[in-house]
Short mmCIF file of the C-alpha atoms (twelve columns), coordinates in Angstrom:
data_MODEL
# 
_entry.id   MODEL 
# 
loop_
_atom_site.group_PDB 
_atom_site.id 
_atom_site.type_symbol 
_atom_site.label_atom_id 
_atom_site.label_alt_id 
_atom_site.label_comp_id 
_atom_site.label_asym_id 
_atom_site.label_seq_id 
_atom_site.Cartn_x 
_atom_site.Cartn_y 
_atom_site.Cartn_z 
_atom_site.pdbx_PDB_model_num 
ATOM 1   C CA . MET A 1   140.531 34.128 -69.440 1 
ATOM 2   C CA . LEU A 2   142.022 37.788 -70.041 1 
ATOM 3   C CA . SER A 3   142.205 40.079 -73.142 1 
ATOM 4   C CA . PHE A 4   144.243 43.097 -73.763 1 
ATOM 5   C CA . MET A 5   141.127 45.148 -74.039 1 
ATOM 6   C CA . LYS A 6   139.660 43.928 -70.561 1 
ATOM 7   C CA . ILE A 7   142.888 44.585 -68.321 1 
ATOM 8   C CA . ARG A 8   142.061 47.858 -67.128 1 
ATOM 9   C CA . ARG A 9   145.547 48.878 -65.950 1 
ATOM 10  C CA . ASN A 10  146.653 51.321 -63.313 1 
ATOM 11  C CA . PRO A 11  147.053 54.686 -64.002 1 
ATOM 12  C CA . THR A 12  150.512 55.435 -63.179 1 
ATOM 13  C CA . ARG A 13  152.845 58.527 -64.386 1 
ATOM 14  C CA . PRO A 14  154.912 58.283 -66.941 1 
ATOM 15  C CA . VAL A 15  158.454 57.600 -66.527 1 
ATOM 16  C CA . ASN A 16  161.087 58.081 -69.282 1 
ATOM 17  C CA . ILE A 17  164.208 55.941 -69.514 1 
ATOM 18  C CA . GLY A 18  165.941 56.817 -72.264 1 
ATOM 19  C CA . SER A 19  164.274 56.262 -75.869 1 
ATOM 20  C CA . ILE A 20  160.939 54.418 -73.949 1 
ATOM 21  C CA . THR A 21  158.481 55.470 -71.485 1 
ATOM 22  C CA . ILE A 22  156.909 53.878 -68.993 1 
ATOM 23  C CA . GLY A 23  153.727 53.606 -67.308 1 
ATOM 24  C CA . ASP A 24  150.697 56.087 -68.260 1 
ATOM 25  C CA . GLY A 25  149.235 53.071 -70.517 1 
ATOM 26  C CA . HIS A 26  152.288 52.630 -72.573 1 
ATOM 27  C CA . PRO A 27  153.568 49.089 -73.500 1 
ATOM 28  C CA . ILE A 28  154.972 47.042 -70.895 1 
ATOM 29  C CA . ALA A 29  158.974 47.628 -71.042 1 
ATOM 30  C CA . VAL A 30  161.004 43.887 -70.581 1 
ATOM 31  C CA . GLN A 31  164.272 44.248 -69.145 1 
ATOM 32  C CA . SER A 32  167.584 42.366 -68.069 1 
ATOM 33  C CA . MET A 33  170.982 42.554 -66.700 1 
ATOM 34  C CA . THR A 34  174.265 42.103 -68.151 1 
ATOM 35  C CA . ALA A 35  176.089 39.147 -66.626 1 
ATOM 36  C CA . THR A 36  179.306 39.693 -67.383 1 
ATOM 37  C CA . LYS A 37  182.560 41.670 -65.517 1 
ATOM 38  C CA . THR A 38  181.484 45.716 -65.824 1 
ATOM 39  C CA . GLN A 39  185.105 46.346 -66.629 1 
ATOM 40  C CA . ASN A 40  185.223 43.420 -69.226 1 
ATOM 41  C CA . ILE A 41  184.444 46.098 -71.914 1 
ATOM 42  C CA . ASP A 42  183.920 43.749 -74.798 1 
ATOM 43  C CA . ALA A 43  181.789 41.124 -73.364 1 
ATOM 44  C CA . THR A 44  179.462 43.461 -71.671 1 
ATOM 45  C CA . VAL A 45  178.656 45.286 -74.835 1 
ATOM 46  C CA . GLU A 46  178.705 42.454 -76.662 1 
ATOM 47  C CA . GLN A 47  175.817 41.377 -74.376 1 
ATOM 48  C CA . ALA A 48  174.188 44.722 -73.913 1 
ATOM 49  C CA . GLU A 49  173.870 44.607 -77.591 1 
ATOM 50  C CA . ALA A 50  172.447 40.889 -77.747 1 
ATOM 51  C CA . LEU A 51  169.589 42.067 -75.296 1 
ATOM 52  C CA . HIS A 52  168.891 45.174 -77.011 1 
ATOM 53  C CA . ALA A 53  168.492 43.025 -80.245 1 
ATOM 54  C CA . ARG A 54  166.303 40.485 -78.783 1 
ATOM 55  C CA . GLY A 55  163.563 43.723 -77.633 1 
ATOM 56  C CA . ALA A 56  164.845 44.445 -74.302 1 
ATOM 57  C CA . GLY A 57  163.997 48.073 -73.041 1 
ATOM 58  C CA . VAL A 58  166.206 48.633 -70.771 1 
ATOM 59  C CA . VAL A 59  169.770 46.926 -69.843 1 
ATOM 60  C CA . ARG A 60  171.228 47.168 -66.254 1 
ATOM 61  C CA . ILE A 61  174.944 46.869 -65.414 1 
ATOM 62  C CA . ALA A 62  176.464 46.616 -62.045 1 
ATOM 63  C CA . VAL A 63  179.026 49.503 -61.022 1 
ATOM 64  C CA . ASP A 64  180.495 48.705 -57.628 1 
ATOM 65  C CA . SER A 65  183.995 50.890 -57.959 1 
ATOM 66  C CA . ASP A 66  185.745 53.778 -59.773 1 
ATOM 67  C CA . LYS A 67  186.710 51.552 -62.041 1 
ATOM 68  C CA . ASP A 68  183.454 50.217 -63.106 1 
ATOM 69  C CA . ALA A 69  182.427 53.790 -63.683 1 
ATOM 70  C CA . GLU A 70  185.103 54.031 -66.061 1 
ATOM 71  C CA . ALA A 71  184.285 51.075 -67.854 1 
ATOM 72  C CA . LEU A 72  180.980 52.518 -68.169 1 
ATOM 73  C CA . ALA A 73  181.426 55.248 -69.880 1 
ATOM 74  C CA . GLU A 74  183.091 53.333 -72.863 1 
ATOM 75  C CA . ILE A 75  180.325 50.752 -72.619 1 
ATOM 76  C CA . ARG A 76  177.829 53.566 -72.676 1 
ATOM 77  C CA . LYS A 77  179.536 54.328 -76.205 1 
ATOM 78  C CA . GLN A 78  179.179 51.452 -77.839 1 
ATOM 79  C CA . THR A 79  175.985 50.280 -77.170 1 
ATOM 80  C CA . GLN A 80  172.421 51.106 -78.219 1 
ATOM 81  C CA . ALA A 81  170.666 50.067 -75.340 1 
ATOM 82  C CA . ASN A 82  168.809 52.295 -72.617 1 
ATOM 83  C CA . LEU A 83  170.812 51.818 -69.817 1 
ATOM 84  C CA . ALA A 84  170.497 51.260 -66.305 1 
ATOM 85  C CA . VAL A 85  173.180 51.522 -63.664 1 
ATOM 86  C CA . ASP A 86  172.845 49.076 -60.474 1 
ATOM 87  C CA . LEU A 87  174.774 51.194 -57.549 1 
ATOM 88  C CA . GLN A 88  174.685 47.813 -55.465 1 
ATOM 89  C CA . GLU A 89  176.044 49.379 -52.060 1 
ATOM 90  C CA . ASN A 90  177.927 52.465 -52.704 1 
ATOM 91  C CA . PHE A 91  175.623 55.241 -53.713 1 
ATOM 92  C CA . ARG A 92  178.449 57.917 -54.253 1 
ATOM 93  C CA . LEU A 93  179.288 56.632 -57.318 1 
ATOM 94  C CA . ALA A 94  176.091 58.052 -58.622 1 
ATOM 95  C CA . GLU A 95  177.799 61.335 -60.000 1 
ATOM 96  C CA . LYS A 96  180.473 59.575 -61.892 1 
ATOM 97  C CA . VAL A 97  177.842 57.036 -63.615 1 
ATOM 98  C CA . ALA A 98  174.768 59.298 -64.557 1 
ATOM 99  C CA . PRO A 99  176.021 61.085 -67.298 1 
ATOM 100 C CA . HIS A 100 176.595 57.757 -68.927 1 
ATOM 101 C CA . VAL A 101 173.170 56.419 -68.429 1 
ATOM 102 C CA . ASP A 102 169.122 56.449 -68.594 1 
ATOM 103 C CA . LYS A 103 168.711 55.305 -65.301 1 
ATOM 104 C CA . ILE A 104 169.662 54.664 -61.379 1 
ATOM 105 C CA . ARG A 105 168.732 51.863 -59.289 1 
ATOM 106 C CA . TYR A 106 169.333 52.128 -55.414 1 
ATOM 107 C CA . ASN A 107 168.403 49.940 -52.637 1 
ATOM 108 C CA . PRO A 108 166.796 51.490 -49.619 1 
ATOM 109 C CA . GLY A 109 168.176 48.797 -48.021 1 
ATOM 110 C CA . HIS A 110 172.163 49.208 -49.021 1 
ATOM 111 C CA . LEU A 111 172.073 53.266 -48.060 1 
ATOM 112 C CA . TYR A 112 173.688 52.348 -44.605 1 
ATOM 113 C CA . HIS A 113 176.688 50.512 -45.811 1 
ATOM 114 C CA . HIS A 114 178.551 53.944 -46.505 1 
ATOM 115 C CA . ALA A 115 178.999 57.338 -45.436 1 
ATOM 116 C CA . ARG A 116 177.136 56.509 -42.240 1 
ATOM 117 C CA . GLU A 117 177.502 59.986 -40.697 1 
ATOM 118 C CA . LEU A 118 174.785 60.856 -43.314 1 
ATOM 119 C CA . THR A 119 171.193 59.956 -42.404 1 
ATOM 120 C CA . TRP A 120 169.528 58.367 -45.305 1 
ATOM 121 C CA . GLN A 121 167.602 61.415 -46.575 1 
ATOM 122 C CA . GLU A 122 170.820 63.344 -47.292 1 
ATOM 123 C CA . LYS A 123 171.884 60.010 -49.318 1 
ATOM 124 C CA . VAL A 124 168.646 60.164 -51.346 1 
ATOM 125 C CA . ARG A 125 168.664 63.781 -51.721 1 
ATOM 126 C CA . TYR A 126 172.153 63.679 -52.929 1 
ATOM 127 C CA . LEU A 127 171.070 60.691 -55.555 1 
ATOM 128 C CA . ILE A 128 167.705 62.657 -56.833 1 
ATOM 129 C CA . ASP A 129 169.501 65.849 -57.422 1 
ATOM 130 C CA . ILE A 130 172.402 63.634 -59.370 1 
ATOM 131 C CA . ALA A 131 169.427 61.938 -61.425 1 
ATOM 132 C CA . GLY A 132 167.674 65.201 -62.166 1 
ATOM 133 C CA . SER A 133 170.734 67.225 -63.172 1 
ATOM 134 C CA . ASN A 134 171.301 64.138 -65.645 1 
ATOM 135 C CA . GLU A 135 168.409 63.342 -66.894 1 
ATOM 136 C CA . CYS A 136 168.060 59.846 -65.344 1 
ATOM 137 C CA . ALA A 137 164.715 58.182 -64.214 1 
ATOM 138 C CA . VAL A 138 165.450 56.239 -60.968 1 
ATOM 139 C CA . ARG A 139 164.157 52.929 -60.025 1 
ATOM 140 C CA . ILE A 140 163.479 52.553 -55.477 1 
ATOM 141 C CA . GLY A 141 164.827 49.064 -55.772 1 
ATOM 142 C CA . VAL A 142 163.457 47.555 -52.452 1 
ATOM 143 C CA . ASN A 143 164.211 43.414 -52.497 1 
ATOM 144 C CA . CYS A 144 163.189 41.065 -49.369 1 
ATOM 145 C CA . GLY A 145 167.089 40.358 -48.335 1 
ATOM 146 C CA . SER A 146 168.008 43.229 -48.193 1 
ATOM 147 C CA . VAL A 147 165.500 45.502 -46.360 1 
ATOM 148 C CA . ASP A 148 165.977 48.506 -44.441 1 
ATOM 149 C CA . PRO A 149 167.349 47.570 -40.920 1 
ATOM 150 C CA . ALA A 150 165.509 50.750 -39.102 1 
ATOM 151 C CA . LYS A 151 162.040 48.653 -40.859 1 
ATOM 152 C CA . LYS A 152 163.214 45.161 -40.314 1 
ATOM 153 C CA . GLU A 153 163.344 45.306 -36.514 1 
ATOM 154 C CA . LYS A 154 160.088 46.959 -35.903 1 
ATOM 155 C CA . TYR A 155 158.374 43.835 -37.197 1 
ATOM 156 C CA . ASP A 156 157.938 40.141 -36.710 1 
ATOM 157 C CA . HIS A 157 160.644 38.243 -38.548 1 
ATOM 158 C CA . ASP A 158 158.262 36.064 -40.310 1 
ATOM 159 C CA . ASP A 159 156.829 39.764 -41.500 1 
ATOM 160 C CA . SER A 160 158.704 40.448 -44.472 1 
ATOM 161 C CA . ILE A 161 155.653 42.287 -46.473 1 
ATOM 162 C CA . THR A 162 155.114 45.561 -43.607 1 
ATOM 163 C CA . PRO A 163 158.827 46.423 -43.988 1 
ATOM 164 C CA . MET A 164 159.129 46.060 -47.658 1 
ATOM 165 C CA . LEU A 165 156.091 48.285 -48.095 1 
ATOM 166 C CA . GLU A 166 156.736 50.514 -45.356 1 
ATOM 167 C CA . SER A 167 160.340 51.530 -46.626 1 
ATOM 168 C CA . ALA A 168 158.746 52.185 -50.217 1 
ATOM 169 C CA . LEU A 169 156.309 54.121 -49.047 1 
ATOM 170 C CA . GLU A 170 158.740 56.090 -47.252 1 
ATOM 171 C CA . HIS A 171 161.002 56.615 -49.761 1 
ATOM 172 C CA . CYS A 172 158.484 57.729 -52.977 1 
ATOM 173 C CA . GLU A 173 157.037 60.477 -49.813 1 
ATOM 174 C CA . LEU A 174 160.481 61.738 -49.758 1 
ATOM 175 C CA . VAL A 175 161.239 61.834 -53.483 1 
ATOM 176 C CA . ASP A 176 158.244 62.998 -54.050 1 
ATOM 177 C CA . SER A 177 158.645 65.935 -51.908 1 
ATOM 178 C CA . LEU A 178 161.509 67.230 -53.529 1 
ATOM 179 C CA . GLY A 179 159.803 67.655 -56.782 1 
ATOM 180 C CA . PHE A 180 161.092 64.499 -58.812 1 
ATOM 181 C CA . HIS A 181 158.373 62.093 -60.333 1 
ATOM 182 C CA . ASN A 182 160.695 60.685 -62.937 1 
ATOM 183 C CA . PHE A 183 160.763 56.966 -60.757 1 
ATOM 184 C CA . VAL A 184 159.818 53.448 -61.000 1 
ATOM 185 C CA . VAL A 185 159.538 51.255 -57.942 1 
ATOM 186 C CA . SER A 186 160.127 47.459 -57.279 1 
ATOM 187 C CA . LEU A 187 159.210 45.275 -54.705 1 
ATOM 188 C CA . LYS A 188 160.924 41.758 -55.366 1 
ATOM 189 C CA . ASP A 189 161.057 38.732 -53.133 1 
ATOM 190 C CA . SER A 190 161.540 34.605 -54.424 1 
ATOM 191 C CA . ASP A 191 158.129 33.581 -53.446 1 
ATOM 192 C CA . PRO A 192 155.598 34.701 -56.170 1 
ATOM 193 C CA . SER A 193 152.754 35.290 -53.641 1 
ATOM 194 C CA . LYS A 194 154.567 37.580 -51.451 1 
ATOM 195 C CA . VAL A 195 155.603 39.267 -54.779 1 
ATOM 196 C CA . VAL A 196 151.802 39.475 -55.617 1 
ATOM 197 C CA . GLN A 197 150.747 40.644 -51.808 1 
ATOM 198 C CA . VAL A 198 153.737 43.349 -51.359 1 
ATOM 199 C CA . ASN A 199 152.780 44.614 -55.081 1 
ATOM 200 C CA . THR A 200 148.860 44.627 -54.402 1 
ATOM 201 C CA . LEU A 201 149.378 46.568 -51.705 1 
ATOM 202 C CA . PHE A 202 151.578 48.983 -52.563 1 
ATOM 203 C CA . ALA A 203 149.512 50.090 -56.003 1 
ATOM 204 C CA . GLU A 204 146.394 50.373 -53.044 1 
ATOM 205 C CA . LYS A 205 148.234 53.295 -51.702 1 
ATOM 206 C CA . ARG A 206 150.184 54.696 -54.721 1 
ATOM 207 C CA . PRO A 207 148.229 53.752 -58.123 1 
ATOM 208 C CA . ASP A 208 149.959 56.557 -59.335 1 
ATOM 209 C CA . VAL A 209 153.432 54.995 -58.878 1 
ATOM 210 C CA . ALA A 210 154.901 53.303 -61.940 1 
ATOM 211 C CA . LEU A 211 155.820 49.493 -60.563 1 
ATOM 212 C CA . HIS A 212 158.647 47.189 -62.139 1 
ATOM 213 C CA . LEU A 213 158.041 43.420 -61.310 1 
ATOM 214 C CA . GLY A 214 160.295 41.308 -60.870 1 
ATOM 215 C CA . VAL A 215 160.441 37.528 -58.578 1 
ATOM 216 C CA . THR A 216 164.159 37.522 -57.598 1 
ATOM 217 C CA . GLU A 217 165.804 34.500 -57.507 1 
ATOM 218 C CA . ALA A 218 163.611 32.778 -59.779 1 
ATOM 219 C CA . GLY A 219 165.672 29.985 -60.214 1 
ATOM 220 C CA . MET A 220 166.573 28.169 -63.308 1 
ATOM 221 C CA . PRO A 221 163.977 27.295 -66.228 1 
ATOM 222 C CA . PRO A 222 161.566 26.031 -66.745 1 
ATOM 223 C CA . ASP A 223 160.916 26.328 -62.936 1 
ATOM 224 C CA . GLY A 224 161.787 30.133 -62.750 1 
ATOM 225 C CA . ILE A 225 159.447 30.872 -65.736 1 
ATOM 226 C CA . ILE A 226 156.935 29.290 -63.960 1 
ATOM 227 C CA . LYS A 227 157.020 31.455 -60.501 1 
ATOM 228 C CA . THR A 228 157.246 34.407 -62.308 1 
ATOM 229 C CA . ARG A 229 154.321 33.839 -64.572 1 
ATOM 230 C CA . ILE A 230 152.296 33.147 -61.576 1 
ATOM 231 C CA . ALA A 231 153.135 36.187 -60.299 1 
ATOM 232 C CA . PHE A 232 153.087 38.533 -63.282 1 
ATOM 233 C CA . GLU A 233 149.219 37.015 -64.137 1 
ATOM 234 C CA . GLN A 234 147.944 37.982 -61.084 1 
ATOM 235 C CA . LEU A 235 149.315 41.478 -61.365 1 
ATOM 236 C CA . ILE A 236 149.574 42.449 -64.521 1 
ATOM 237 C CA . GLY A 237 145.722 40.660 -64.804 1 
ATOM 238 C CA . LYS A 238 144.833 43.574 -62.296 1 
ATOM 239 C CA . GLY A 239 146.427 46.392 -64.022 1 
ATOM 240 C CA . ILE A 240 149.692 45.995 -62.071 1 
ATOM 241 C CA . GLY A 241 152.992 46.252 -63.444 1 
ATOM 242 C CA . ASP A 242 154.421 48.849 -65.958 1 
ATOM 243 C CA . THR A 243 158.136 47.374 -66.273 1 
ATOM 244 C CA . VAL A 244 159.045 43.527 -65.804 1 
ATOM 245 C CA . ARG A 245 162.103 41.505 -65.238 1 
ATOM 246 C CA . VAL A 246 162.788 37.625 -65.619 1 
ATOM 247 C CA . SER A 247 165.496 36.814 -63.483 1 
ATOM 248 C CA . LEU A 248 166.593 33.348 -64.319 1 
ATOM 249 C CA . THR A 249 169.968 31.492 -63.579 1 
ATOM 250 C CA . LEU A 250 171.618 31.069 -66.879 1 
ATOM 251 C CA . PRO A 251 175.226 31.087 -67.992 1 
ATOM 252 C CA . ASN A 252 176.008 34.233 -70.568 1 
ATOM 253 C CA . PRO A 253 175.508 33.460 -73.880 1 
ATOM 254 C CA . ARG A 254 171.853 32.629 -72.452 1 
ATOM 255 C CA . LYS A 255 170.883 35.294 -71.122 1 
ATOM 256 C CA . PRO A 256 168.431 37.196 -73.637 1 
ATOM 257 C CA . GLU A 257 166.454 34.306 -73.069 1 
ATOM 258 C CA . GLU A 258 165.277 36.769 -69.838 1 
ATOM 259 C CA . ILE A 259 163.904 38.729 -72.753 1 
ATOM 260 C CA . ASP A 260 161.786 36.052 -74.630 1 
ATOM 261 C CA . ALA A 261 160.477 34.665 -71.362 1 
ATOM 262 C CA . GLY A 262 159.502 38.120 -70.175 1 
ATOM 263 C CA . LYS A 263 158.183 39.214 -73.713 1 
ATOM 264 C CA . GLN A 264 155.951 35.742 -73.962 1 
ATOM 265 C CA . ILE A 265 154.660 35.877 -70.632 1 
ATOM 266 C CA . VAL A 266 153.109 39.532 -71.343 1 
ATOM 267 C CA . GLU A 267 151.873 38.663 -74.412 1 
ATOM 268 C CA . ASP A 268 150.111 35.851 -73.225 1 
ATOM 269 C CA . ILE A 269 148.360 37.339 -70.687 1 
ATOM 270 C CA . HIS A 270 146.994 40.159 -73.151 1 
ATOM 271 C CA . ALA A 271 146.340 37.613 -74.887 1 
ATOM 272 C CA . GLY A 272 144.224 35.342 -72.669 1 
ATOM 273 C CA . ARG A 273 146.640 32.527 -72.795 1 
ATOM 274 C CA . VAL A 274 146.903 32.476 -68.983 1 
ATOM 275 C CA . ARG A 275 147.221 29.208 -66.343 1 
ATOM 276 C CA . SER A 276 144.641 29.226 -63.727 1 
ATOM 277 C CA . VAL A 277 146.119 31.257 -60.816 1 
ATOM 278 C CA . VAL A 278 146.940 29.325 -58.113 1 
ATOM 279 C CA . LYS A 279 148.969 29.476 -55.338 1 
ATOM 280 C CA . PHE A 280 152.704 28.683 -56.138 1 
ATOM 281 C CA . ASP A 281 152.693 24.775 -54.790 1 
ATOM 282 C CA . ASP A 282 154.992 25.033 -51.136 1 
ATOM 283 C CA . SER A 283 153.879 21.407 -50.110 1 
ATOM 284 C CA . LYS A 284 156.956 20.312 -52.322 1 
ATOM 285 C CA . LEU A 285 160.799 20.802 -52.774 1 
ATOM 286 C CA . ASN A 286 161.488 24.468 -53.402 1 
ATOM 287 C CA . ILE A 287 164.951 25.829 -55.056 1 
ATOM 288 C CA . ILE A 288 165.576 29.241 -55.259 1 
ATOM 289 C CA . SER A 289 168.708 30.279 -56.973 1 
ATOM 290 C CA . CYS A 290 169.310 34.049 -58.134 1 
ATOM 291 C CA . PRO A 291 169.931 35.224 -61.448 1 
ATOM 292 C CA . SER A 292 173.392 35.193 -63.671 1 
ATOM 293 C CA . CYS A 293 174.700 38.702 -62.996 1 
ATOM 294 C CA . SER A 294 177.557 40.778 -63.325 1 
ATOM 295 C CA . ARG A 295 177.719 40.445 -59.361 1 
ATOM 296 C CA . VAL A 296 178.300 36.810 -59.466 1 
ATOM 297 C CA . GLU A 297 181.904 36.013 -58.372 1 
ATOM 298 C CA . ASN A 298 182.351 32.729 -59.780 1 
ATOM 299 C CA . GLU A 299 180.929 31.369 -62.721 1 
ATOM 300 C CA . ALA A 300 181.112 27.637 -61.309 1 
ATOM 301 C CA . PHE A 301 178.013 29.573 -59.758 1 
ATOM 302 C CA . ILE A 302 175.619 28.680 -62.568 1 
ATOM 303 C CA . ASP A 303 176.811 24.849 -62.701 1 
ATOM 304 C CA . LEU A 304 176.450 24.363 -58.886 1 
ATOM 305 C CA . ALA A 305 172.845 25.603 -59.113 1 
ATOM 306 C CA . ALA A 306 171.970 23.158 -61.875 1 
ATOM 307 C CA . LYS A 307 173.708 20.518 -60.031 1 
ATOM 308 C CA . VAL A 308 172.169 20.975 -56.643 1 
ATOM 309 C CA . LYS A 309 168.653 20.634 -58.784 1 
ATOM 310 C CA . GLU A 310 170.006 17.689 -60.085 1 
ATOM 311 C CA . MET A 311 171.215 16.093 -56.646 1 
ATOM 312 C CA . THR A 312 167.675 16.808 -54.619 1 
ATOM 313 C CA . THR A 313 165.592 15.289 -57.421 1 
ATOM 314 C CA . PHE A 314 164.921 12.512 -54.473 1 
ATOM 315 C CA . ALA A 315 163.535 15.272 -52.414 1 
ATOM 316 C CA . GLN A 316 160.843 16.723 -54.937 1 
ATOM 317 C CA . GLU A 317 158.077 15.022 -52.072 1 
ATOM 318 C CA . TYR A 318 158.989 17.364 -49.299 1 
ATOM 319 C CA . SER A 319 158.301 21.024 -48.421 1 
ATOM 320 C CA . ILE A 320 161.948 22.264 -48.311 1 
ATOM 321 C CA . THR A 321 163.626 25.535 -49.650 1 
ATOM 322 C CA . ILE A 322 167.140 25.289 -51.072 1 
ATOM 323 C CA . ALA A 323 168.655 28.769 -51.735 1 
ATOM 324 C CA . VAL A 324 171.265 29.289 -53.973 1 
ATOM 325 C CA . MET A 325 172.919 32.679 -54.148 1 
ATOM 326 C CA . GLY A 326 175.667 34.054 -56.894 1 
ATOM 327 C CA . CYS A 327 177.297 36.889 -54.627 1 
ATOM 328 C CA . ARG A 328 178.252 38.277 -51.628 1 
ATOM 329 C CA . VAL A 329 175.814 41.389 -51.809 1 
ATOM 330 C CA . ASN A 330 172.169 39.751 -51.155 1 
ATOM 331 C CA . GLY A 331 173.719 36.182 -50.391 1 
ATOM 332 C CA . PRO A 332 174.040 36.233 -47.293 1 
ATOM 333 C CA . GLY A 333 170.657 37.869 -46.235 1 
ATOM 334 C CA . GLU A 334 168.672 35.907 -48.457 1 
ATOM 335 C CA . THR A 335 169.425 32.730 -47.480 1 
ATOM 336 C CA . ASP A 336 168.400 33.418 -44.145 1 
ATOM 337 C CA . ASP A 337 164.546 32.256 -44.815 1 
ATOM 338 C CA . ALA A 338 165.245 29.011 -46.710 1 
ATOM 339 C CA . ASP A 339 165.774 25.516 -45.084 1 
ATOM 340 C CA . LEU A 340 169.213 25.189 -46.174 1 
ATOM 341 C CA . GLY A 341 170.972 28.235 -48.185 1 
ATOM 342 C CA . LEU A 342 174.436 28.288 -50.503 1 
ATOM 343 C CA . TRP A 343 175.910 31.878 -51.162 1 
ATOM 344 C CA . CYS A 344 178.770 31.700 -53.575 1 
ATOM 345 C CA . GLY A 345 181.991 33.437 -52.773 1 
ATOM 346 C CA . PRO A 346 185.229 33.629 -55.316 1 
ATOM 347 C CA . ALA A 347 186.625 30.200 -53.522 1 
ATOM 348 C CA . LYS A 348 184.377 28.559 -50.916 1 
ATOM 349 C CA . VAL A 349 180.264 28.045 -51.009 1 
ATOM 350 C CA . ASN A 350 179.140 29.671 -47.902 1 
ATOM 351 C CA . LEU A 351 176.099 26.949 -46.435 1 
ATOM 352 C CA . LYS A 352 173.763 27.975 -44.261 1 
ATOM 353 C CA . ARG A 353 170.721 25.927 -42.289 1 
ATOM 354 C CA . GLY A 354 168.413 29.021 -41.795 1 
ATOM 355 C CA . PRO A 355 170.327 32.074 -40.568 1 
ATOM 356 C CA . GLU A 356 173.035 29.826 -39.160 1 
ATOM 357 C CA . ALA A 357 176.258 29.446 -40.942 1 
ATOM 358 C CA . LEU A 358 177.815 25.904 -41.193 1 
ATOM 359 C CA . GLY A 359 181.083 26.791 -43.186 1 
ATOM 360 C CA . ALA A 360 182.810 27.663 -46.322 1 
ATOM 361 C CA . PHE A 361 183.716 24.756 -48.216 1 
ATOM 362 C CA . GLY A 362 185.113 24.064 -52.176 1 
ATOM 363 C CA . TYR A 363 183.030 23.772 -55.030 1 
ATOM 364 C CA . ASP A 364 183.856 20.382 -55.488 1 
ATOM 365 C CA . GLU A 365 183.130 19.922 -51.431 1 
ATOM 366 C CA . ILE A 366 179.704 21.572 -51.111 1 
ATOM 367 C CA . LEU A 367 177.282 18.696 -52.632 1 
ATOM 368 C CA . PRO A 368 178.265 16.174 -50.475 1 
ATOM 369 C CA . LYS A 369 177.806 18.769 -47.422 1 
ATOM 370 C CA . LEU A 370 174.547 20.066 -48.796 1 
ATOM 371 C CA . LYS A 371 172.887 16.159 -49.136 1 
ATOM 372 C CA . GLN A 372 174.019 15.512 -45.644 1 
ATOM 373 C CA . GLU A 373 171.974 18.686 -43.828 1 
ATOM 374 C CA . LEU A 374 169.094 17.843 -46.595 1 
ATOM 375 C CA . ASP A 375 169.060 13.969 -45.637 1 
ATOM 376 C CA . ASP A 376 169.119 15.459 -41.943 1 
ATOM 377 C CA . LEU A 377 166.314 17.684 -43.059 1 
ATOM 378 C CA . ILE A 378 164.146 15.054 -44.510 1 
ATOM 379 C CA . ALA A 379 165.014 12.340 -41.507 1 
ATOM 380 C CA . ALA A 380 163.564 15.090 -39.102 1 
ATOM 381 C CA . LYS A 381 160.296 15.201 -41.061 1 
ATOM 382 C CA . GLN A 382 159.792 11.719 -40.501 1 
# 
């Protein structure tokens, strides 16, 4: 069993994010992300304030357009939360949003979509210059579904760990060389065991860099909480991790439950209330679904994820992974490794078998199509 006094945390550098500091022995901060449309200012402010009131150290908001950036400026005036901005694919919005946030998150794998005449190094220098000028922290957010393509091509398709690790280390080296140290790194996957593996390897090589922990697309509670707990117990128990996010598929009014779950997990680990740490059961059905956030293009995605879980109960004893993704940003890539994948657009749900696209279907059509593919997979295993 673990106790607070026995957890010797990695001696990471301090990272200042608005009114809080993470790393350097400071308490582990719990984060979440608004699931409202950013341009809906009233709804976004309401959710940011609800997360802040529940104890969120940082609240992340997605910005993908000039109008989103304009809305963010007004949201900043109306909330006390420490705000992080998710730049998604448009790194050039940094200059417009930095004055209104406390942290900027960029994904190395998304730096290739815009301004292709510039190198990724030039784009990072731009981002760091903007962050430094506005006293913003930075998160280098590496994600299994959107890895730097140059790194991904170097390794076997089944090796998702090495490209993520190399990308994170490479970006840290560049950012350090620019004299900027107020940054944190995240390395996320939907598989808890991979989250443990890649973060452990990173912490061995860069014990000085603060880490943001999370299991991406953990799914609906209680499964999503269990997956996250498994990863966090193994990492925080070894002193790895300075801030955390529990990514759950939840309706908007229930988003603060992510904060409750994160705080409870961290408190339990510190108090020694931990499960036996075992490998997540990959011999049974595994449903992956992304957290509800402002990137979701149709809120019917939330209901669909719940219906998929209910419909597939008959297949619990089969080693099959089904991924239900809510948007076009990470959905196409993060469904590639699932046996069956659904990524949801405004009016259609794209169905995939592994990386193979099977077509786009209406929200009222998709469940029978999914069941047929699931039945075929089960028949092939018998």
